[in-house]
């Protein structure tokens, strides 16, 4: 009887061993499948994140190129405005420089979408005698502001040289 119980126990232990081995194999396979699924999901998420990063980087580069081009255009428009303003003022004073291609500057300004430069309403031309008077008056004012006798000495020197104060 003991032998039969021992045999029965051995069969039970063997059966339990087979069951454990089968379950172990089953869970091992299940773990392997889950690991592969998780790795695939991680690879997919990594690939998607990399694609988004690449797209964002491309968009950033395009935005920066657009910004640089806009900045260049703005600078060129400002320079053309300044050139045209000087050219118009020079024309108004009767000075014409053949090397200034004003028509091309105006065309370039229109192409870039800049606002046209307004022609000066009235030329700013001073007669040489008025300009000389302003310089003399400024000298007198400086002499008076610096000190009482400094201005007087300058007036005396002008009278001695024959220049009217």
N, CA and C atoms as an extended XYZ file, in Angstrom:
495
Properties=species:S:1:pos:R:3:atomname:S:1:resname:S:1:resid:I:1 pbc="F F F"
N         0.780       -1.137        0.000 N   UNK     1
C         0.000        0.000        0.000 CA  UNK     1
C         0.864        1.259        0.000 C   UNK     1
N         1.847        1.197        0.702 N   UNK     2
C         2.774        2.305        0.725 CA  UNK     2
C         3.388        2.493       -0.645 C   UNK     2
N         3.652        1.403       -1.271 N   UNK     3
C         4.213        1.505       -2.599 CA  UNK     3
C         3.210        2.095       -3.570 C   UNK     3
N         1.962        1.723       -3.431 N   UNK     4
C         0.962        2.263       -4.325 CA  UNK     4
C         0.763        3.756       -4.055 C   UNK     4
N         0.823        4.165       -2.810 N   UNK     5
C         0.707        5.579       -2.482 CA  UNK     5
C         1.923        6.335       -3.013 C   UNK     5
N         3.067        5.692       -2.896 N   UNK     6
C         4.286        6.308       -3.393 CA  UNK     6
C         4.221        6.442       -4.906 C   UNK     6
N         3.726        5.430       -5.582 N   UNK     7
C         3.585        5.482       -7.036 CA  UNK     7
C         2.597        6.570       -7.426 C   UNK     7
N         1.505        6.631       -6.675 N   UNK     8
C         0.500        7.632       -6.948 CA  UNK     8
C         1.076        9.026       -6.738 C   UNK     8
N         1.863        9.185       -5.721 N   UNK     9
C         2.490       10.478       -5.427 CA  UNK     9
C         3.478       10.830       -6.520 C   UNK     9
N         4.211        9.831       -7.000 N   UNK    10
C         5.167       10.093       -8.075 CA  UNK    10
C         4.440       10.526       -9.343 C   UNK    10
N         3.337        9.895       -9.651 N   UNK    11
C         2.539       10.242      -10.816 CA  UNK    11
C         2.002       11.661      -10.638 C   UNK    11
N         1.528       11.946       -9.445 N   UNK    12
C         0.986       13.285       -9.168 CA  UNK    12
C         2.081       14.327       -9.299 C   UNK    12
N         3.248       14.018       -8.751 N   UNK    13
C         4.370       14.965       -8.853 CA  UNK    13
C         4.769       15.119      -10.303 C   UNK    13
N         4.809       14.044      -11.055 N   UNK    14
C         5.154       14.111      -12.461 CA  UNK    14
C         4.110       14.923      -13.218 C   UNK    14
N         2.840       14.648      -12.912 N   UNK    15
C         1.767       15.422      -13.554 CA  UNK    15
C         1.874       16.908      -13.206 C   UNK    15
N         2.140       17.181      -11.943 N   UNK    16
C         2.294       18.590      -11.511 CA  UNK    16
C         3.485       19.233      -12.215 C   UNK    16
N         4.564       18.456      -12.384 N   UNK    17
C         5.742       18.967      -13.094 CA  UNK    17
C         5.413       19.299      -14.545 C   UNK    17
N         4.639       18.431      -15.179 N   UNK    18
C         4.228       18.666      -16.568 CA  UNK    18
C         3.338       19.905      -16.632 C   UNK    18
N         2.422       20.000      -15.696 N   UNK    19
C         1.522       21.162      -15.656 CA  UNK    19
C         2.332       22.447      -15.459 C   UNK    19
N         3.272       22.405      -14.528 N   UNK    20
C         4.109       23.588      -14.270 CA  UNK    20
C         4.935       23.925      -15.502 C   UNK    20
N         5.509       22.937      -16.138 N   UNK    21
C         6.313       23.175      -17.342 CA  UNK    21
C         5.448       23.751      -18.450 C   UNK    21
N         4.233       23.235      -18.607 N   UNK    22
C         3.321       23.724      -19.635 CA  UNK    22
C         2.914       25.167      -19.329 C   UNK    22
N         2.543       25.427      -18.083 N   UNK    23
C         2.167       26.785      -17.693 CA  UNK    23
C         3.348       27.735      -17.854 C   UNK    23
N         4.523       27.268      -17.474 N   UNK    24
C         5.723       28.095      -17.607 CA  UNK    24
C         5.968       28.427      -19.076 C   UNK    24
N         5.833       27.415      -19.919 N   UNK    25
C         6.009       27.644      -21.359 CA  UNK    25
C         4.946       28.616      -21.873 C   UNK    25
N         3.696       28.431      -21.427 N   UNK    26
C         2.599       29.303      -21.848 CA  UNK    26
C         2.858       30.754      -21.428 C   UNK    26
N         3.210       30.946      -20.166 N   UNK    27
C         3.448       32.310      -19.684 CA  UNK    27
C         4.726       32.909      -20.277 C   UNK    27
N         5.709       32.051      -20.524 N   UNK    28
C         6.933       32.514      -21.191 CA  UNK    28
C         6.626       33.022      -22.594 C   UNK    28
N         5.798       32.238      -23.324 N   UNK    29
C         5.398       32.658      -24.674 CA  UNK    29
C         4.571       33.945      -24.623 C   UNK    29
N         3.663       33.997      -23.645 N   UNK    30
C         2.820       35.183      -23.488 CA  UNK    30
C         3.688       36.417      -23.157 C   UNK    30
N         4.666       36.243      -22.267 N   UNK    31
C         5.574       37.344      -21.910 CA  UNK    31
C         6.367       37.791      -23.131 C   UNK    31
N         6.852       36.829      -23.911 N   UNK    32
C         7.621       37.135      -25.115 CA  UNK    32
C         6.751       37.915      -26.112 C   UNK    32
N         5.507       37.471      -26.293 N   UNK    33
C         4.591       38.153      -27.212 CA  UNK    33
C         4.303       39.579      -26.726 C   UNK    33
N         4.059       39.718      -25.426 N   UNK    34
C         3.794       41.050      -24.874 CA  UNK    34
C         5.023       41.946      -25.010 C   UNK    34
N         6.194       41.397      -24.777 N   UNK    35
C         7.429       42.162      -24.905 CA  UNK    35
C         7.598       42.631      -26.342 C   UNK    35
N         7.328       41.743      -27.284 N   UNK    36
C         7.438       42.115      -28.688 CA  UNK    36
C         6.400       43.192      -29.052 C   UNK    36
N         5.194       43.059      -28.534 N   UNK    37
C         4.160       44.064      -28.786 CA  UNK    37
C         4.577       45.424      -28.214 C   UNK    37
N         5.099       45.390      -26.986 N   UNK    38
C         5.524       46.638      -26.350 CA  UNK    38
C         6.701       47.263      -27.100 C   UNK    38
N         7.631       46.430      -27.523 N   UNK    39
C         8.755       46.954      -28.284 CA  UNK    39
C         8.287       47.550      -29.610 C   UNK    39
N         7.323       46.884      -30.245 N   UNK    40
C         6.770       47.417      -31.495 CA  UNK    40
C         6.061       48.745      -31.229 C   UNK    40
N         5.316       48.829      -30.134 N   UNK    41
C         4.619       50.072      -29.789 CA  UNK    41
C         5.620       51.187      -29.478 C   UNK    41
N         6.691       50.837      -28.783 N   UNK    42
C         7.727       51.827      -28.465 CA  UNK    42
C         8.414       52.294      -29.747 C   UNK    42
N         8.723       51.355      -30.649 N   UNK    43
C         9.339       51.726      -31.926 CA  UNK    43
C         8.412       52.623      -32.734 C   UNK    43
N         7.123       52.289      -32.753 N   UNK    44
C         6.137       53.080      -33.485 CA  UNK    44
C         6.045       54.489      -32.890 C   UNK    44
N         5.979       54.595      -31.560 N   UNK    45
C         5.910       55.902      -30.896 CA  UNK    45
C         7.181       56.701      -31.152 C   UNK    45
N         8.317       56.022      -31.126 N   UNK    46
C         9.597       56.689      -31.394 CA  UNK    46
C         9.639       57.190      -32.836 C   UNK    46
N         9.181       56.365      -33.765 N   UNK    47
C         9.160       56.750      -35.176 CA  UNK    47
C         8.236       57.959      -35.384 C   UNK    47
N         7.037       57.923      -34.779 N   UNK    48
C         6.095       59.035      -34.903 CA  UNK    48
C         6.660       60.314      -34.289 C   UNK    48
N         7.282       60.184      -33.121 N   UNK    49
C         7.879       61.356      -32.468 CA  UNK    49
C         9.013       61.927      -33.322 C   UNK    49
N         9.813       61.053      -33.910 N   UNK    50
C        10.901       61.513      -34.777 CA  UNK    50
C        10.341       62.204      -36.018 C   UNK    50
N         9.258       61.651      -36.565 N   UNK    51
C         8.620       62.271      -37.735 CA  UNK    51
C         8.083       63.651      -37.374 C   UNK    51
N         7.459       63.775      -36.208 N   UNK    52
C         6.952       65.078      -35.758 CA  UNK    52
C         8.101       66.056      -35.535 C   UNK    52
N         9.175       65.580      -34.946 N   UNK    53
C        10.345       66.431      -34.716 CA  UNK    53
C        10.936       66.896      -36.044 C   UNK    53
N        11.056       65.985      -37.002 N   UNK    54
C        11.578       66.352      -38.324 CA  UNK    54
C        10.671       67.378      -38.999 C   UNK    54
N         9.354       67.168      -38.901 N   UNK    55
C         8.403       68.109      -39.506 CA  UNK    55
C         8.509       69.479      -38.835 C   UNK    55
N         8.642       69.491      -37.521 N   UNK    56
C         8.777       70.757      -36.800 CA  UNK    56
C        10.078       71.459      -37.185 C   UNK    56
N        11.143       70.694      -37.351 N   UNK    57
C        12.421       71.284      -37.734 CA  UNK    57
C        12.356       71.860      -39.148 C   UNK    57
N        11.728       71.146      -40.061 N   UNK    58
C        11.562       71.645      -41.430 CA  UNK    58
C        10.723       72.925      -41.416 C   UNK    58
N         9.640       72.920      -40.633 N   UNK    59
C         8.787       74.110      -40.527 CA  UNK    59
C         9.569       75.283      -39.943 C   UNK    59
N        10.391       75.008      -38.941 N   UNK    60
C        11.218       76.064      -38.329 CA  UNK    60
C        12.184       76.643      -39.359 C   UNK    60
N        12.822       75.776      -40.119 N   UNK    61
C        13.755       76.249      -41.146 CA  UNK    61
C        13.042       77.079      -42.203 C   UNK    61
N        11.832       76.661      -42.592 N   UNK    62
C        11.058       77.432      -43.563 CA  UNK    62
C        10.649       78.784      -42.982 C   UNK    62
N        10.237       78.773      -41.719 N   UNK    63
C         9.854       80.032      -41.060 CA  UNK    63
C        11.041       80.983      -40.966 C   UNK    63
N        12.208       80.447      -40.624 N   UNK    64
C        13.397       81.296      -40.518 CA  UNK    64
C        13.799       81.842      -41.885 C   UNK    64
N        13.713       81.024      -42.920 N   UNK    65
C        14.034       81.494      -44.271 CA  UNK    65
C        13.056       82.587      -44.686 C   UNK    65
N        11.789       82.389      -44.378 N   UNK    66
C        10.773       83.399      -44.698 CA  UNK    66
C        11.041       84.688      -43.926 C   UNK    66
N        11.400       84.560      -42.654 N   UNK    67
C        11.706       85.730      -41.822 CA  UNK    67
C        12.912       86.478      -42.385 C   UNK    67
N        13.966       85.720      -42.758 N   UNK    68
C        15.164       86.368      -43.313 CA  UNK    68
C        14.835       87.090      -44.615 C   UNK    68
N        14.050       86.452      -45.474 N   UNK    69
C        13.680       87.081      -46.737 CA  UNK    69
C        12.835       88.329      -46.492 C   UNK    69
N        11.927       88.264      -45.537 N   UNK    70
C        11.119       89.430      -45.192 CA  UNK    70
C        11.975       90.550      -44.649 C   UNK    70
N        12.954       90.190      -43.830 N   UNK    71
C        13.856       91.189      -43.265 CA  UNK    71
C        14.705       91.825      -44.360 C   UNK    71
N        15.217       91.001      -45.256 N   UNK    72
C        16.000       91.532      -46.377 CA  UNK    72
C        15.153       92.494      -47.201 C   UNK    72
N        13.925       92.082      -47.486 N   UNK    73
C        13.021       92.914      -48.274 CA  UNK    73
C        12.762       94.232      -47.565 C   UNK    73
N        12.557       94.182      -46.262 N   UNK    74
C        12.302       95.395      -45.486 CA  UNK    74
C        13.502       96.334      -45.524 C   UNK    74
N        14.695       95.771      -45.399 N   UNK    75
C        15.905       96.585      -45.438 CA  UNK    75
C        16.083       97.214      -46.825 C   UNK    75
N        15.860       96.430      -47.867 N   UNK    76
C        16.001       96.955      -49.226 CA  UNK    76
C        14.970       98.056      -49.470 C   UNK    76
N        13.747       97.858      -48.993 N   UNK    77
C        12.711       98.890      -49.152 CA  UNK    77
C        13.133      100.172      -48.444 C   UNK    77
N        13.672      100.048      -47.235 N   UNK    78
C        14.125      101.232      -46.493 CA  UNK    78
C        15.247      101.950      -47.236 C   UNK    78
N        16.193      101.179      -47.764 N   UNK    79
C        17.292      101.783      -48.513 CA  UNK    79
C        16.790      102.463      -49.789 C   UNK    79
N        15.864      101.819      -50.480 N   UNK    80
C        15.304      102.433      -51.685 CA  UNK    80
C        14.541      103.712      -51.350 C   UNK    80
N        13.812      103.717      -50.237 N   UNK    81
C        13.116      104.931      -49.803 CA  UNK    81
C        14.121      106.059      -49.578 C   UNK    81
N        15.206      105.738      -48.887 N   UNK    82
C        16.215      106.764      -48.608 CA  UNK    82
C        16.852      107.265      -49.907 C   UNK    82
N        17.205      106.355      -50.800 N   UNK    83
C        17.816      106.757      -52.073 CA  UNK    83
C        16.864      107.643      -52.880 C   UNK    83
N        15.609      107.212      -52.976 N   UNK    84
C        14.644      107.978      -53.762 CA  UNK    84
C        14.384      109.352      -53.152 C   UNK    84
N        14.336      109.413      -51.838 N   UNK    85
C        14.112      110.701      -51.176 CA  UNK    85
C        15.267      111.656      -51.482 C   UNK    85
N        16.493      111.149      -51.392 N   UNK    86
C        17.664      111.974      -51.695 CA  UNK    86
C        17.637      112.388      -53.167 C   UNK    86
N        17.295      111.456      -54.038 N   UNK    87
C        17.268      111.767      -55.472 CA  UNK    87
C        16.208      112.820      -55.780 C   UNK    87
N        15.028      112.692      -55.170 N   UNK    88
C        13.966      113.677      -55.405 CA  UNK    88
C        14.357      115.057      -54.877 C   UNK    88
N        14.958      115.078      -53.702 N   UNK    89
C        15.391      116.363      -53.145 CA  UNK    89
C        16.488      116.974      -54.006 C   UNK    89
N        17.386      116.158      -54.527 N   UNK    90
C        18.450      116.660      -55.396 CA  UNK    90
C        17.852      117.212      -56.688 C   UNK    90
N        16.887      116.503      -57.258 N   UNK    91
C        16.224      117.000      -58.463 CA  UNK    91
C        15.523      118.328      -58.203 C   UNK    91
N        14.878      118.427      -57.034 N   UNK    92
C        14.155      119.644      -56.700 CA  UNK    92
C        15.109      120.831      -56.588 C   UNK    92
N        16.348      120.566      -56.217 N   UNK    93
C        17.346      121.642      -56.107 CA  UNK    93
C        18.075      121.863      -57.424 C   UNK    93
N        17.732      121.067      -58.436 N   UNK    94
C        18.344      121.257      -59.734 CA  UNK    94
C        19.561      120.398      -59.978 C   UNK    94
N        19.838      119.450      -59.113 N   UNK    95
C        20.996      118.564      -59.275 CA  UNK    95
C        20.520      117.255      -59.878 C   UNK    95
N        21.125      116.859      -60.963 N   UNK    96
C        20.749      115.611      -61.624 CA  UNK    96
C        22.008      114.751      -61.770 C   UNK    96
N        21.978      113.571      -61.211 N   UNK    97
C        23.121      112.659      -61.303 CA  UNK    97
C        22.761      111.531      -62.266 C   UNK    97
N        23.447      111.426      -63.394 N   UNK    98
C        23.094      110.411      -64.385 CA  UNK    98
C        23.312      108.976      -63.892 C   UNK    98
N        24.162      108.780      -62.916 N   UNK    99
C        24.408      107.413      -62.447 CA  UNK    99
C        23.282      106.925      -61.526 C   UNK    99
N        22.416      107.810      -61.089 N   UNK   100
C        21.289      107.412      -60.245 CA  UNK   100
C        20.168      106.933      -61.154 C   UNK   100
N        19.867      105.677      -61.099 N   UNK   101
C        18.816      105.096      -61.927 CA  UNK   101
C        17.509      105.105      -61.129 C   UNK   101
N        16.914      106.273      -61.044 N   UNK   102
C        15.734      106.482      -60.205 CA  UNK   102
C        14.565      105.628      -60.680 C   UNK   102
N        14.398      105.507      -61.989 N   UNK   103
C        13.288      104.705      -62.516 CA  UNK   103
C        13.424      103.240      -62.096 C   UNK   103
N        14.634      102.723      -62.128 N   UNK   104
C        14.862      101.331      -61.703 CA  UNK   104
C        14.609      101.177      -60.205 C   UNK   104
N        14.997      102.190      -59.428 N   UNK   105
C        14.745      102.152      -57.982 CA  UNK   105
C        13.246      102.141      -57.711 C   UNK   105
N        12.506      102.967      -58.439 N   UNK   106
C        11.053      103.006      -58.257 CA  UNK   106
C        10.421      101.669      -58.638 C   UNK   106
N        10.888      101.076      -59.741 N   UNK   107
C        10.360       99.777      -60.181 CA  UNK   107
C        10.659       98.700      -59.143 C   UNK   107
N        11.867       98.701      -58.621 N   UNK   108
C        12.245       97.711      -57.603 CA  UNK   108
C        11.391       97.891      -56.349 C   UNK   108
N        11.141       99.134      -55.976 N   UNK   109
C        10.313       99.413      -54.808 CA  UNK   109
C         8.893       98.890      -55.021 C   UNK   109
N         8.345       99.100      -56.224 N   UNK   110
C         7.009       98.573      -56.534 CA  UNK   110
C         7.018       97.043      -56.500 C   UNK   110
N         8.062       96.426      -57.052 N   UNK   111
C         8.149       94.959      -57.076 CA  UNK   111
C         8.181       94.378      -55.663 C   UNK   111
N         8.854       95.083      -54.764 N   UNK   112
C         8.957       94.598      -53.382 CA  UNK   112
C         7.725       94.924      -52.557 C   UNK   112
N         6.813       95.710      -53.135 N   UNK   113
C         5.578       96.024      -52.419 CA  UNK   113
C         5.711       97.195      -51.469 C   UNK   113
N         6.739       98.007      -51.626 N   UNK   114
C         6.924       99.164      -50.752 CA  UNK   114
C         6.024      100.309      -51.163 C   UNK   114
N         5.736      101.184      -50.227 N   UNK   115
C         4.944      102.375      -50.519 CA  UNK   115
C         5.788      103.344      -51.326 C   UNK   115
N         5.181      104.024      -52.287 N   UNK   116
C         5.960      104.973      -53.088 CA  UNK   116
C         6.410      106.161      -52.237 C   UNK   116
N         7.563      106.705      -52.621 N   UNK   117
C         8.113      107.860      -51.913 CA  UNK   117
C         7.433      109.107      -52.465 C   UNK   117
N         6.990      109.967      -51.560 N   UNK   118
C         6.324      111.188      -51.990 CA  UNK   118
C         7.367      112.212      -52.419 C   UNK   118
N         7.041      112.919      -53.484 N   UNK   119
C         7.926      113.968      -53.969 CA  UNK   119
C         7.913      115.116      -52.968 C   UNK   119
N         9.053      115.775      -52.777 N   UNK   120
C         9.063      116.898      -51.846 CA  UNK   120
C         8.161      118.010      -52.383 C   UNK   120
N         7.391      118.606      -51.475 N   UNK   121
C         6.435      119.632      -51.879 CA  UNK   121
C         7.151      120.906      -52.305 C   UNK   121
N         8.199      121.266      -51.617 N   UNK   122
C         8.899      122.515      -51.884 CA  UNK   122
C        10.389      122.274      -51.689 C   UNK   122
N        11.206      122.692      -52.626 N   UNK   123
C        12.643      122.462      -52.445 CA  UNK   123
C        13.165      123.266      -51.269 C   UNK   123
N        14.087      122.668      -50.575 N   UNK   124
C        14.698      123.316      -49.426 CA  UNK   124
C        16.035      123.876      -49.882 C   UNK   124
N        15.987      125.083      -50.475 N   UNK   125
C        17.194      125.717      -50.992 CA  UNK   125
C        17.369      127.040      -50.264 C   UNK   125
N        18.529      127.239      -49.736 N   UNK   126
C        18.834      128.499      -49.062 CA  UNK   126
C        19.797      129.282      -49.935 C   UNK   126
N        19.624      130.555      -49.907 N   UNK   127
C        20.573      131.396      -50.634 CA  UNK   127
C        21.868      131.417      -49.843 C   UNK   127
N        23.008      131.486      -50.521 N   UNK   128
C        24.296      131.463      -49.823 CA  UNK   128
C        24.425      132.606      -48.814 C   UNK   128
N        23.864      133.776      -49.079 N   UNK   129
C        24.000      134.892      -48.135 CA  UNK   129
C        23.230      134.608      -46.850 C   UNK   129
N        22.061      133.922      -46.945 N   UNK   130
C        21.298      133.588      -45.751 CA  UNK   130
C        22.035      132.545      -44.926 C   UNK   130
N        22.670      131.602      -45.570 N   UNK   131
C        23.426      130.577      -44.858 CA  UNK   131
C        24.603      131.199      -44.123 C   UNK   131
N        25.265      132.166      -44.743 N   UNK   132
C        26.399      132.826      -44.097 CA  UNK   132
C        25.931      133.620      -42.896 C   UNK   132
N        24.770      134.266      -42.991 N   UNK   133
C        24.240      135.029      -41.859 CA  UNK   133
C        23.936      134.116      -40.690 C   UNK   133
N        23.394      132.935      -40.974 N   UNK   134
C        23.084      131.993      -39.894 CA  UNK   134
C        24.355      131.556      -39.190 C   UNK   134
N        25.422      131.348      -39.932 N   UNK   135
C        26.690      130.923      -39.333 CA  UNK   135
C        27.234      132.042      -38.461 C   UNK   135
N        27.162      133.269      -38.933 N   UNK   136
C        27.662      134.399      -38.154 CA  UNK   136
C        26.818      134.568      -36.905 C   UNK   136
N        25.492      134.465      -37.039 N   UNK   137
C        24.617      134.596      -35.867 CA  UNK   137
C        24.894      133.501      -34.857 C   UNK   137
N        25.131      132.320      -35.304 N   UNK   138
C        25.434      131.221      -34.396 CA  UNK   138
C        26.742      131.479      -33.667 C   UNK   138
N        27.699      132.037      -34.339 N   UNK   139
C        28.977      132.364      -33.702 CA  UNK   139
C        28.794      133.436      -32.644 C   UNK   139
N        27.964      134.408      -32.922 N   UNK   140
C        27.705      135.464      -31.943 CA  UNK   140
C        27.016      134.887      -30.714 C   UNK   140
N        26.044      134.025      -30.926 N   UNK   141
C        25.322      133.441      -29.800 CA  UNK   141
C        26.257      132.598      -28.946 C   UNK   141
N        27.162      131.885      -29.557 N   UNK   142
C        28.100      131.053      -28.803 CA  UNK   142
C        29.028      131.934      -27.983 C   UNK   142
N        29.456      133.031      -28.552 N   UNK   143
C        30.355      133.930      -27.837 CA  UNK   143
C        29.665      134.566      -26.647 C   UNK   143
N        28.421      134.922      -26.772 N   UNK   144
C        27.679      135.546      -25.667 CA  UNK   144
C        27.393      134.528      -24.575 C   UNK   144
N        27.120      133.301      -24.953 N   UNK   145
C        26.801      132.287      -23.964 CA  UNK   145
C        28.036      131.857      -23.187 C   UNK   145
N        29.194      131.903      -23.798 N   UNK   146
C        30.406      131.431      -23.135 CA  UNK   146
C        30.857      132.410      -22.066 C   UNK   146
N        30.673      133.651      -22.285 N   UNK   147
C        31.100      134.648      -21.296 CA  UNK   147
C        30.912      136.041      -21.886 C   UNK   147
N        30.780      137.038      -21.049 N   UNK   148
C        30.496      138.386      -21.518 CA  UNK   148
C        31.569      138.944      -22.423 C   UNK   148
N        32.850      138.899      -22.058 N   UNK   149
C        33.874      139.534      -22.871 CA  UNK   149
C        34.339      138.673      -24.020 C   UNK   149
N        34.054      137.381      -24.002 N   UNK   150
C        34.468      136.536      -25.131 CA  UNK   150
C        33.692      136.926      -26.373 C   UNK   150
N        32.412      137.224      -26.222 N   UNK   151
C        31.598      137.633      -27.358 CA  UNK   151
C        32.012      139.009      -27.847 C   UNK   151
N        32.331      139.887      -26.941 N   UNK   152
C        32.720      141.242      -27.320 CA  UNK   152
C        34.030      141.211      -28.078 C   UNK   152
N        34.961      140.386      -27.671 N   UNK   153
C        36.248      140.278      -28.349 CA  UNK   153
C        36.067      139.772      -29.770 C   UNK   153
N        35.146      138.853      -29.969 N   UNK   154
C        34.893      138.327      -31.306 CA  UNK   154
C        34.301      139.416      -32.190 C   UNK   154
N        33.379      140.220      -31.645 N   UNK   155
C        32.784      141.301      -32.429 CA  UNK   155
C        33.842      142.316      -32.823 C   UNK   155
N        34.742      142.659      -31.898 N   UNK   156
C        35.803      143.628      -32.189 CA  UNK   156
C        36.728      143.095      -33.275 C   UNK   156
N        37.052      141.799      -33.225 N   UNK   157
C        37.931      141.210      -34.234 CA  UNK   157
C        37.273      141.249      -35.600 C   UNK   157
N        35.978      141.051      -35.674 N   UNK   158
C        35.272      141.084      -36.949 CA  UNK   158
C        35.239      142.500      -37.507 C   UNK   158
N        35.061      143.482      -36.631 N   UNK   159
C        35.009      144.854      -37.087 CA  UNK   159
C        36.370      145.259      -37.615 C   UNK   159
N        37.445      144.811      -36.937 N   UNK   160
C        38.779      145.140      -37.389 CA  UNK   160
C        39.088      144.537      -38.748 C   UNK   160
N        38.550      143.330      -39.013 N   UNK   161
C        38.793      142.680      -40.285 CA  UNK   161
C        37.854      143.177      -41.363 C   UNK   161
N        36.870      143.959      -41.029 N   UNK   162
C        35.941      144.484      -41.997 CA  UNK   162
C        34.744      143.615      -42.242 C   UNK   162
N        34.468      142.665      -41.350 N   UNK   163
C        33.318      141.808      -41.476 CA  UNK   163
C        32.250      142.324      -40.528 C   UNK   163
N        31.053      142.496      -41.056 N   UNK   164
C        29.972      142.994      -40.213 CA  UNK   164
C        29.474      141.894      -39.303 C   UNK   164
N        29.201      142.233      -38.019 N   UNK   165
C        28.706      141.216      -37.094 CA  UNK   165
C        27.294      140.795      -37.374 C   UNK   165
